[in-house]
C-alpha cells in the first residue's frame, strides 16, 4: 500500500509539472502571435512573420541581442520588455538546471545510455561485502559497469574500480538498459534483505537476474531470484582450499552456529574420498535442532561413537576444554564460531595449553600471518561463489549425461525441481574430489582443462579394470546416498518424491546393473569439462 501511495503521489506531481509546462507554452506562443500581428501592421517594422517573432524572442531571452530585429510599436515594446524580464529568470533557471543535472542522478543516468553494451551489476546498497564482490567482478570482467543504488557519502572512500552511485530504483536502471546486451544482475547483500528492502519490490517482474543474501530458506524463489548463503560459500571455499586427506581420521569442529553447521554439511556431502574411509567428526556446540531436522543421518553415519567401517558424527554437549586427549590427538581442529573474537580466544587457548598434533584452522574475517585461517570476505564474495556460474554449468552437463545414459524418462535442467537441481549441484561439488582421487594428488585446490583431461584419461584407462570401475561407482553411490539421506529420504520399493522414498537408497551390492551404471555420469562428466574449461 505504501508503495502504491508513493507512486500515486509521484504521478500527481508529474501531472502538475506537465500542466504548468503546457500553460507556459500557450502563453509564450500567444505572446509571439500578438507581437507578430502588432508589428506586421506597422510599415517600419522589421518583424514581419511568426518566424521573425520567434527569432527575436530567442535572441532576447538568451541575452544575445543581435539587434537585427526590433519591435517598433508600443505593444511590441511591451512584449519586448516581458521577454527582457523573462531572460534573467530563464538564464538562472537554465544555469540551475545544468548544475542540478550534473550534481543529481540525471547526469549518471545520462552516462548509462552510452554503456548499454557492457555487463551491468547493480548493488542495492554499498557496504564492505558489496564493495569486495564488485571489485572481484571487475577484476574478472573489466567490461563491466558497477552501479550502487545509493548516493555516495562525502566520508566514503571512492572504490578502486570504475562505478556509479545512483540513488534510483532497479526498475529505473533496467529501463536505461533497454534490453541491450546481457541481462542486468542485481545483488541484495544484506542478510534476509529480500523481504524488507524497498528496492526488492517487484524485482521478480523485471528482466534481470537477482542474487539475494539469506540465512535460511531455499536457493531459488522465482524465475529470476536466487539466494546465496555466505556461510555456505565459506564452507565450500574451506573444503576446496583445505581438502580432507586420506591420513585424517579425527576431525574436531568447535562452534556449531551458522558457520559450523555449513562446515559440517559440506563435509557430509563432499568429503567422500574412499569406499573404506572412517572419519570421525567431533562437533562441539548445540546440535539439537540440526539432529532433529536431519533425522536420517543414521543411514550413512555412526552417530555418537566412532566406527571402523563408516564415518561417524559425534556431538558433544560438554565444553571442548574437557577433552584434552581428543584435542591433542585430532588430525584437524576447525574453529568456526560465529563470534570471531571468541574463535580467536579459543585459538590462543589451544596453542597455549594443549600439545596439538594436527592442524588448527581458524575462521577469521581478516588475514593473520602464521595462522591457518579461512573465510575472509575476499575468499567468500567472488562471482563464482555467489553466482555459482561454473558449478551450475557443471551440474547442467551432469544432468545431460545422466539423461543420455538411462533408458527411463528423465527431466531436462529446466524441468527439474529445486531439490533435484541441488542433487546435481552436489555431484558437481564433488568433481574436484574425484580429480584428486584419480590423480592421487590431495593437494589440488583447483583445476584447469589440462588437469581435468589428465584425470579423465586416468579414469578411462583404470575403469577397464572391473574392480576399479566398481569402486568408482560405489564411491559415487555413497556420495549420492549421503545427499538423499541428509535431506531425509529413505528406501522405498518404488520412487515416491512426495514420501521421499527411493529404491536406490540401499547398499551398493543390492543395486541392479542399470542402477550401478547410473553412477558413471558423475565420472564421465570429466570428459565434457576438459573440453569446456
Coordinates of C-alpha atoms in Angstrom, one line a residue:
X1 CA 0.0 0.0 0.0
X2 CA 2.8 2.4 0.9
X3 CA 4.5 1.8 -2.5
X4 CA 1.2 2.4 -4.4
X5 CA 0.6 5.6 -2.4
X6 CA 4.1 6.8 -3.2
X7 CA 3.7 6.0 -6.9
X8 CA 0.4 7.9 -6.9
X9 CA 1.9 11.0 -5.3
X10 CA 4.8 10.9 -7.9
X11 CA 2.2 10.6 -10.7
X12 CA 0.2 13.6 -9.4
X13 CA 3.4 15.6 -9.1
X14 CA 4.4 14.8 -12.6
X15 CA 1.0 15.8 -13.9
X16 CA 1.3 19.2 -12.2
X17 CA 4.6 19.8 -14.0
X18 CA 3.1 18.7 -17.3
X19 CA 0.1 21.1 -16.9
X20 CA 2.4 24.0 -15.9
X21 CA 4.7 23.3 -18.9
X22 CA 1.7 23.3 -21.3
X23 CA 0.3 26.6 -19.8
X24 CA 3.7 28.3 -20.2
X25 CA 4.0 27.1 -23.8
X26 CA 0.5 28.5 -24.6
X27 CA 1.4 31.9 -23.0
X28 CA 4.7 32.0 -25.0
X29 CA 3.1 31.2 -28.3
X30 CA 0.3 33.7 -27.6
X31 CA 2.9 36.5 -27.0
X32 CA 4.7 35.6 -30.2
X33 CA 1.4 35.8 -32.1
X34 CA 0.5 39.2 -30.6
X35 CA 4.0 40.5 -31.4
X36 CA 3.8 39.3 -35.0
X37 CA 0.3 40.8 -35.5
X38 CA 1.1 44.2 -33.9
X39 CA 4.4 44.6 -35.8
X40 CA 3.1 43.4 -39.1
X41 CA 0.6 46.3 -39.2
X42 CA 3.4 48.9 -39.0
X43 CA 5.4 49.8 -42.2
X44 CA 8.6 50.5 -40.2
X45 CA 8.6 47.0 -38.6
X46 CA 11.4 44.5 -39.2
X47 CA 9.4 41.7 -37.6
X48 CA 7.1 40.6 -40.4
X49 CA 6.4 36.9 -39.7
X50 CA 5.9 34.4 -36.9
X51 CA 9.5 33.2 -37.6
X52 CA 10.8 36.7 -37.1
X53 CA 9.0 37.0 -33.8
X54 CA 10.3 33.6 -32.7
X55 CA 13.9 34.6 -33.6
X56 CA 13.6 38.0 -31.8
X57 CA 12.3 36.2 -28.7
X58 CA 15.1 33.7 -28.8
X59 CA 17.8 36.4 -29.2
X60 CA 16.3 38.5 -26.4
X61 CA 15.6 35.6 -23.9
X62 CA 19.2 34.3 -24.2
X63 CA 20.5 37.9 -23.8
X64 CA 22.5 37.6 -27.1
X65 CA 20.9 40.8 -28.5
X66 CA 22.0 40.8 -32.2
X67 CA 19.8 43.9 -32.9
X68 CA 18.9 42.7 -36.3
X69 CA 15.2 42.6 -35.4
X70 CA 13.5 45.2 -33.2
X71 CA 9.9 45.9 -32.2
X72 CA 8.6 49.4 -33.2
X73 CA 5.0 49.5 -32.0
X74 CA 4.0 50.3 -28.3
X75 CA 2.6 46.8 -28.0
X76 CA 5.7 45.3 -29.4
X77 CA 7.8 47.3 -27.0
X78 CA 5.7 46.0 -24.1
X79 CA 6.2 42.4 -25.2
X80 CA 9.9 43.1 -25.6
X81 CA 10.0 44.2 -22.0
X82 CA 8.3 41.0 -21.0
X83 CA 10.9 39.0 -22.9
X84 CA 13.7 41.1 -21.3
X85 CA 12.4 40.5 -17.8
X86 CA 12.0 36.8 -18.6
X87 CA 15.5 36.4 -19.9
X88 CA 17.2 36.8 -16.5
X89 CA 14.9 34.3 -14.9
X90 CA 15.4 31.8 -17.8
X91 CA 19.2 32.1 -17.7
X92 CA 19.2 31.5 -13.9
X93 CA 16.8 28.6 -14.4
X94 CA 18.9 27.1 -17.1
X95 CA 22.1 27.5 -15.1
X96 CA 20.4 26.0 -12.0
X97 CA 19.1 23.1 -14.2
X98 CA 22.5 22.4 -15.5
X99 CA 24.0 22.4 -12.0
X100 CA 21.1 20.2 -10.8
X101 CA 21.6 17.8 -13.7
X102 CA 25.3 17.4 -13.1
X103 CA 25.0 17.0 -9.3
X104 CA 21.9 14.9 -9.2
X105 CA 21.0 11.5 -10.6
X106 CA 20.3 13.0 -14.1
X107 CA 23.9 13.0 -15.2
X108 CA 24.8 9.5 -14.2
X109 CA 21.6 8.2 -15.8
X110 CA 22.6 10.1 -18.9
X111 CA 26.0 8.4 -18.9
X112 CA 24.3 5.0 -18.6
X113 CA 22.9 5.4 -22.1
X114 CA 26.4 5.2 -23.6
X115 CA 27.3 2.0 -21.8
X116 CA 24.4 -0.3 -22.6
X117 CA 26.5 -2.9 -24.2
X118 CA 28.5 -3.5 -21.0
X119 CA 27.6 -6.1 -18.4
X120 CA 25.7 -4.2 -15.7
X121 CA 25.9 -5.2 -12.0
X122 CA 23.6 -3.3 -9.7
X123 CA 24.0 -3.3 -5.9
X124 CA 21.1 -2.1 -3.8
X125 CA 23.4 -0.8 -1.1
X126 CA 27.1 0.0 -0.7
X127 CA 28.9 -2.0 2.1
X128 CA 32.0 -4.0 2.8
X129 CA 30.6 -7.2 1.2
X130 CA 29.2 -5.3 -1.8
X131 CA 32.5 -3.5 -2.3
X132 CA 34.6 -6.7 -2.3
X133 CA 32.2 -8.6 -4.6
X134 CA 32.1 -5.6 -7.0
X135 CA 35.9 -5.4 -7.0
X136 CA 36.2 -9.2 -7.7
X137 CA 33.6 -8.9 -10.5
X138 CA 35.6 -6.0 -12.2
X139 CA 38.8 -8.0 -11.8
X140 CA 37.3 -10.9 -13.7
X141 CA 35.3 -8.8 -16.2
X142 CA 36.8 -5.4 -17.0
X143 CA 33.9 -4.8 -19.5
X144 CA 31.7 -4.2 -16.5
X145 CA 29.6 -1.4 -15.2
X146 CA 29.2 -1.4 -11.4
X147 CA 26.2 0.6 -10.1
X148 CA 25.4 1.2 -6.4
X149 CA 21.8 2.2 -5.7
X150 CA 22.6 4.9 -3.2
X151 CA 24.2 8.3 -3.1
X152 CA 27.9 8.5 -2.3
X153 CA 28.6 9.7 1.2
X154 CA 31.1 12.5 1.4
X155 CA 33.0 10.4 4.0
X156 CA 33.1 7.4 1.8
X157 CA 36.3 6.5 0.1
X158 CA 35.8 6.0 -3.6
X159 CA 36.3 2.4 -4.8
X160 CA 39.4 1.4 -6.8
X161 CA 37.3 0.4 -9.8
X162 CA 35.0 2.4 -12.0
X163 CA 31.5 2.7 -10.7
X164 CA 28.4 4.9 -10.4
X165 CA 26.4 5.9 -7.3
X166 CA 22.8 6.5 -8.5
X167 CA 20.0 6.7 -5.9
X168 CA 17.3 5.2 -8.1
X169 CA 15.3 2.0 -8.2
X170 CA 16.4 -1.1 -10.1
X171 CA 13.4 -0.6 -12.4
X172 CA 14.8 2.8 -13.4
X173 CA 18.2 1.2 -14.1
X174 CA 16.7 -1.6 -16.1
X175 CA 14.7 0.9 -18.2
X176 CA 18.0 2.6 -19.1
X177 CA 19.5 -0.8 -20.3
X178 CA 16.7 -1.1 -22.9
X179 CA 17.3 -4.9 -23.2
X180 CA 20.7 -4.3 -24.8
X181 CA 23.4 -6.8 -24.2
X182 CA 23.3 -9.2 -21.3
X183 CA 20.7 -9.1 -18.5
X184 CA 21.4 -6.8 -15.6
X185 CA 22.4 -8.6 -12.4
X186 CA 21.1 -7.2 -9.1
X187 CA 22.6 -8.0 -5.7
X188 CA 21.0 -7.6 -2.3
X189 CA 24.0 -8.1 0.0
X190 CA 22.4 -7.6 3.4
X191 CA 21.1 -10.8 5.1
X192 CA 17.4 -11.6 4.5
X193 CA 17.1 -8.3 2.7
X194 CA 14.7 -9.6 0.0
X195 CA 11.6 -9.1 2.3
X196 CA 12.4 -5.7 3.8
X197 CA 14.4 -3.7 1.3
X198 CA 12.2 -1.3 -0.7
X199 CA 14.5 -1.9 -3.7
X200 CA 13.4 -5.5 -3.7
X201 CA 9.8 -4.7 -4.5
X202 CA 8.7 -6.2 -7.9
X203 CA 12.1 -7.5 -8.8
X204 CA 10.6 -10.7 -10.0
X205 CA 8.8 -8.8 -12.7
X206 CA 12.0 -7.3 -14.2
X207 CA 14.2 -8.9 -16.9
X208 CA 17.1 -9.2 -14.5
X209 CA 19.0 -11.9 -12.5
X210 CA 18.6 -11.3 -8.8
X211 CA 21.0 -12.6 -6.1
X212 CA 19.8 -12.1 -2.5
X213 CA 21.8 -13.0 0.6
X214 CA 19.9 -15.1 3.1
X215 CA 20.5 -17.1 6.3
X216 CA 17.7 -19.6 5.6
X217 CA 15.2 -20.7 3.0
X218 CA 15.8 -22.4 -0.3
X219 CA 18.3 -21.4 -3.0
X220 CA 15.6 -20.5 -5.5
X221 CA 12.5 -18.4 -5.1
X222 CA 11.0 -17.5 -8.5
X223 CA 12.2 -17.5 -12.1
X224 CA 14.8 -14.8 -11.7
X225 CA 15.5 -14.7 -7.9
X226 CA 18.3 -16.8 -6.4
X227 CA 19.5 -16.9 -2.8
X228 CA 23.1 -17.3 -1.6
X229 CA 24.3 -18.2 1.9
X230 CA 27.6 -16.5 2.9
X231 CA 28.0 -19.4 5.4
X232 CA 27.6 -22.0 2.7
X233 CA 30.0 -20.1 0.4
X234 CA 32.5 -20.0 3.3
X235 CA 32.2 -23.8 3.8
X236 CA 32.5 -24.6 0.1
X237 CA 35.7 -22.5 -0.1
X238 CA 37.1 -24.1 3.1
X239 CA 36.9 -27.7 1.9
X240 CA 38.0 -26.7 -1.5
X241 CA 41.2 -24.9 -0.2
X242 CA 41.8 -27.3 2.7
X243 CA 40.6 -30.7 1.4
X244 CA 40.2 -33.8 3.5
X245 CA 43.2 -36.1 3.3
X246 CA 43.3 -39.9 3.4
X247 CA 45.6 -39.7 6.5
X248 CA 42.9 -37.8 8.5
X249 CA 40.6 -39.8 10.7
X250 CA 39.7 -37.5 13.5
X251 CA 38.3 -34.0 12.9
X252 CA 37.1 -31.6 15.6
X253 CA 34.6 -28.8 14.9
X254 CA 34.4 -26.2 17.6
X255 CA 31.4 -23.9 17.2
X256 CA 28.1 -25.1 15.7
X257 CA 26.4 -21.8 14.8
X258 CA 25.8 -20.8 11.2
X259 CA 29.4 -21.4 10.1
X260 CA 29.9 -24.7 12.0
X261 CA 26.6 -26.1 10.6
X262 CA 27.6 -25.4 7.0
X263 CA 31.1 -26.7 7.5
X264 CA 29.7 -30.0 8.7
X265 CA 27.0 -30.0 5.9
X266 CA 29.7 -29.6 3.2
X267 CA 31.8 -32.3 4.9
X268 CA 28.8 -34.7 4.9
X269 CA 28.0 -34.0 1.2
X270 CA 31.5 -33.7 -0.2
X271 CA 34.1 -35.5 1.9
X272 CA 33.9 -38.9 0.2
X273 CA 37.4 -40.0 -0.9
X274 CA 37.4 -43.7 -0.3
X275 CA 34.9 -46.6 0.0
X276 CA 36.7 -47.7 3.1
X277 CA 37.1 -44.3 4.9
X278 CA 36.0 -44.0 8.6
X279 CA 36.4 -40.3 9.6
X280 CA 35.1 -39.3 13.0
X281 CA 33.7 -35.8 13.2
X282 CA 33.5 -34.5 16.8
X283 CA 31.2 -31.4 17.0
X284 CA 31.1 -29.1 19.9
X285 CA 28.0 -26.9 20.1
X286 CA 24.3 -27.0 20.3
X287 CA 23.2 -29.5 17.7
X288 CA 19.7 -30.4 18.9
X289 CA 18.0 -28.5 16.1
X290 CA 20.4 -29.9 13.5
X291 CA 19.8 -33.5 14.6
X292 CA 16.0 -33.0 14.8
X293 CA 16.0 -31.7 11.2
X294 CA 18.2 -34.3 9.7
X295 CA 16.6 -37.4 11.2
X296 CA 18.0 -39.9 8.7
X297 CA 21.8 -39.4 9.2
X298 CA 22.0 -42.8 10.8
X299 CA 21.6 -44.4 7.4
X300 CA 25.1 -43.4 6.4
X301 CA 26.8 -42.4 9.6
X302 CA 27.6 -43.9 13.0
X303 CA 26.0 -41.5 15.5
X304 CA 27.5 -41.0 18.9
X305 CA 30.6 -43.2 18.7
X306 CA 33.5 -43.9 16.3
X307 CA 33.3 -46.7 13.7
X308 CA 35.9 -48.7 11.9
X309 CA 33.7 -49.2 8.8
X310 CA 32.0 -45.8 8.2
X311 CA 32.2 -42.1 9.0
X312 CA 30.8 -41.1 12.4
X313 CA 29.2 -37.9 13.8
X314 CA 29.8 -37.4 17.5
X315 CA 28.1 -34.4 19.0
X316 CA 29.3 -33.2 22.4
X317 CA 27.2 -31.3 24.9
X318 CA 30.0 -30.6 27.2
X319 CA 32.7 -27.9 26.6
X320 CA 35.6 -28.7 24.3
X321 CA 38.0 -27.8 27.2
X322 CA 37.1 -31.1 28.9
X323 CA 38.6 -33.2 26.1
X324 CA 42.3 -32.7 26.3
X325 CA 43.2 -36.1 24.7
X326 CA 40.8 -35.6 21.8
X327 CA 42.2 -32.1 21.1
X328 CA 45.8 -33.3 21.2
X329 CA 45.2 -36.4 19.0
X330 CA 42.9 -34.8 16.4
X331 CA 44.2 -34.6 12.9
X332 CA 42.4 -31.4 12.3
X333 CA 40.7 -28.8 14.5
X334 CA 38.3 -26.3 12.9
X335 CA 37.4 -23.3 14.9
X336 CA 34.3 -21.8 13.3
X337 CA 32.4 -19.9 15.9
X338 CA 30.1 -17.2 14.6
X339 CA 31.7 -14.7 17.0
X340 CA 35.1 -14.1 15.5
X341 CA 36.7 -12.8 18.8
X342 CA 35.6 -15.9 20.6
X343 CA 37.2 -18.0 17.9
X344 CA 40.5 -16.2 18.3
X345 CA 40.3 -16.7 22.1
X346 CA 39.8 -20.5 21.5
X347 CA 42.7 -20.5 19.1
X348 CA 45.1 -18.9 21.6
X349 CA 44.0 -21.2 24.4
X350 CA 44.6 -24.3 22.3
X351 CA 48.0 -23.1 21.4
X352 CA 48.8 -22.1 24.9
X353 CA 47.6 -25.1 27.0
X354 CA 47.4 -28.1 24.6
X355 CA 50.0 -30.1 22.8
X356 CA 48.4 -30.1 19.4
X357 CA 49.1 -33.0 17.0
X358 CA 47.2 -31.9 13.9
X359 CA 46.4 -28.6 12.2
X360 CA 44.2 -25.8 13.6
X361 CA 42.1 -23.9 11.0
X362 CA 40.5 -20.7 12.3
X363 CA 37.6 -18.8 10.8
X364 CA 38.6 -15.2 10.6
X365 CA 37.4 -12.2 8.6
X366 CA 40.9 -10.9 8.3
X367 CA 44.3 -12.3 7.3
X368 CA 46.7 -13.2 10.0
X369 CA 50.4 -14.1 9.5
X370 CA 51.4 -17.5 10.8
X371 CA 47.7 -18.6 11.2
X372 CA 45.9 -21.1 9.0
X373 CA 42.7 -19.1 8.6
X374 CA 39.7 -19.3 6.2
X375 CA 36.5 -17.4 5.4
X376 CA 37.8 -13.8 4.7
X377 CA 35.4 -11.6 2.7
X378 CA 37.9 -11.7 -0.2
X379 CA 37.5 -15.5 -0.4
X380 CA 33.8 -15.6 0.1
X381 CA 32.5 -12.8 -2.1
X382 CA 33.6 -13.8 -5.5
X383 CA 31.4 -14.1 -8.6
X384 CA 31.9 -17.9 -8.8
X385 CA 30.9 -18.3 -5.2
X386 CA 27.9 -16.0 -5.2
X387 CA 26.5 -16.7 -8.7
X388 CA 27.9 -20.3 -8.9
X389 CA 28.3 -19.9 -12.6
X390 CA 30.8 -22.7 -13.2
X391 CA 29.2 -25.0 -10.6
X392 CA 25.8 -24.7 -12.3
X393 CA 27.2 -25.3 -15.7
X394 CA 28.8 -28.5 -14.5
X395 CA 25.6 -29.6 -12.8
X396 CA 23.7 -29.0 -16.1
X397 CA 26.3 -31.1 -18.0
X398 CA 26.0 -33.9 -15.4
X399 CA 22.2 -33.9 -15.9
X400 CA 22.6 -34.1 -19.7
X401 CA 24.9 -37.0 -19.5
X402 CA 22.6 -38.7 -17.0
X403 CA 19.6 -38.3 -19.3
X404 CA 21.5 -39.9 -22.2
X405 CA 22.8 -42.8 -20.1
X406 CA 19.5 -44.2 -18.7
X407 CA 16.6 -45.9 -20.5
X408 CA 13.7 -44.4 -18.5
X409 CA 12.2 -40.9 -18.9
X410 CA 14.2 -38.1 -17.3
X411 CA 13.9 -34.3 -16.9
X412 CA 15.9 -31.6 -18.5
X413 CA 17.5 -29.0 -16.3
X414 CA 14.6 -26.5 -16.8
X415 CA 12.2 -29.2 -15.8
X416 CA 14.0 -30.3 -12.6
X417 CA 12.6 -29.0 -9.2
X418 CA 14.9 -27.3 -6.8
X419 CA 15.8 -30.4 -4.8
X420 CA 16.9 -32.4 -7.8
X421 CA 18.8 -29.5 -9.2
X422 CA 20.6 -29.3 -5.9
X423 CA 21.3 -33.0 -6.2
X424 CA 23.2 -32.4 -9.5
X425 CA 25.0 -29.4 -7.9
X426 CA 26.2 -31.7 -5.1
X427 CA 27.6 -34.0 -7.7
X428 CA 29.4 -31.1 -9.4
X429 CA 30.7 -30.1 -6.0
X430 CA 32.4 -33.5 -5.7
X431 CA 34.2 -33.1 -9.1
X432 CA 37.4 -31.7 -7.5
X433 CA 37.5 -34.6 -5.1
X434 CA 37.2 -37.1 -8.0
X435 CA 40.1 -35.4 -9.7
X436 CA 42.2 -35.7 -6.6
X437 CA 41.3 -39.4 -6.3
X438 CA 42.1 -40.2 -10.0
X439 CA 45.4 -38.3 -10.0
X440 CA 46.3 -39.4 -6.4
X441 CA 47.1 -35.7 -5.6
X442 CA 45.4 -34.5 -2.4
X443 CA 47.0 -31.0 -2.7
X444 CA 44.8 -29.9 -5.7
X445 CA 42.6 -27.0 -4.8
X446 CA 41.6 -26.0 -8.4
X447 CA 41.7 -27.5 -11.9
X448 CA 42.4 -26.5 -15.4
X449 CA 41.5 -28.1 -18.7
X450 CA 44.8 -30.0 -18.7
X451 CA 44.3 -31.3 -15.2
X452 CA 40.8 -32.5 -16.0
X453 CA 41.9 -34.1 -19.2
X454 CA 44.6 -35.9 -17.4
X455 CA 42.1 -37.1 -14.8
X456 CA 39.6 -38.2 -17.4
X457 CA 42.3 -40.2 -19.2
X458 CA 43.2 -41.9 -16.0
X459 CA 39.5 -42.7 -15.4
X460 CA 39.1 -44.2 -18.9
X461 CA 42.2 -46.3 -18.5
X462 CA 41.6 -47.5 -15.0
X463 CA 37.9 -48.3 -15.4
X464 CA 38.9 -51.1 -17.8
X465 CA 39.7 -53.0 -14.6
X466 CA 36.2 -54.1 -13.4
X467 CA 37.3 -53.8 -9.8
X468 CA 38.3 -50.2 -10.3
X469 CA 35.1 -49.5 -12.2
X470 CA 33.0 -51.0 -9.3
X471 CA 35.0 -48.9 -6.8
X472 CA 34.2 -45.7 -8.8
X473 CA 30.5 -46.5 -9.0
X474 CA 30.4 -47.4 -5.3
X475 CA 32.2 -44.2 -4.2
X476 CA 29.7 -42.1 -6.1
X477 CA 26.8 -44.2 -4.8
X478 CA 28.0 -43.4 -1.2
X479 CA 28.0 -39.7 -2.1
X480 CA 24.6 -39.9 -3.6
X481 CA 23.0 -41.8 -0.7
X482 CA 24.6 -39.3 1.7
X483 CA 22.9 -36.4 -0.1
X484 CA 19.5 -38.1 -0.1
X485 CA 19.7 -39.2 3.5
X486 CA 20.8 -35.7 4.5
X487 CA 17.5 -34.5 3.2
X488 CA 15.6 -37.3 5.0
X489 CA 14.9 -39.6 2.1
X490 CA 14.7 -43.3 2.8
X491 CA 14.4 -46.6 1.0
X492 CA 11.2 -47.4 -0.9
X493 CA 10.3 -50.2 -3.3
X494 CA 9.2 -47.6 -5.8
X495 CA 10.3 -44.0 -6.2
X496 CA 7.9 -41.6 -4.4
X497 CA 9.1 -38.0 -4.3
X498 CA 6.2 -36.9 -2.0
X499 CA 7.1 -39.6 0.5
X500 CA 10.8 -39.0 0.0
X501 CA 11.4 -42.7 -0.9
X502 CA 13.8 -44.1 -3.5
X503 CA 14.6 -47.7 -4.4
X504 CA 18.3 -46.9 -4.8
X505 CA 18.7 -45.9 -1.1
X506 CA 20.2 -49.2 -0.3
X507 CA 23.6 -50.9 -0.1
X508 CA 25.5 -50.8 -3.4
X509 CA 25.5 -54.6 -3.7
X510 CA 21.7 -54.6 -3.8
X511 CA 21.6 -52.3 -6.9
X512 CA 20.7 -53.6 -10.3
X513 CA 23.4 -53.4 -13.1
X514 CA 21.5 -50.5 -14.7
X515 CA 21.3 -48.7 -11.4
X516 CA 25.0 -49.1 -10.9
X517 CA 25.7 -47.7 -14.3
X518 CA 23.8 -44.5 -13.4
X519 CA 26.7 -43.6 -11.2
X520 CA 29.0 -43.4 -14.3
X521 CA 27.6 -40.0 -15.3
X522 CA 29.3 -38.3 -12.3
X523 CA 32.7 -39.5 -13.6
X524 CA 32.0 -39.2 -17.4
X525 CA 31.4 -35.5 -16.9
X526 CA 35.2 -35.1 -16.6
X527 CA 35.4 -35.5 -20.4
X528 CA 32.9 -32.7 -21.0
X529 CA 34.6 -30.4 -18.5
X530 CA 38.0 -31.0 -20.1
X531 CA 36.7 -29.6 -23.4
X532 CA 35.0 -26.6 -21.9
X533 CA 37.2 -25.4 -19.0

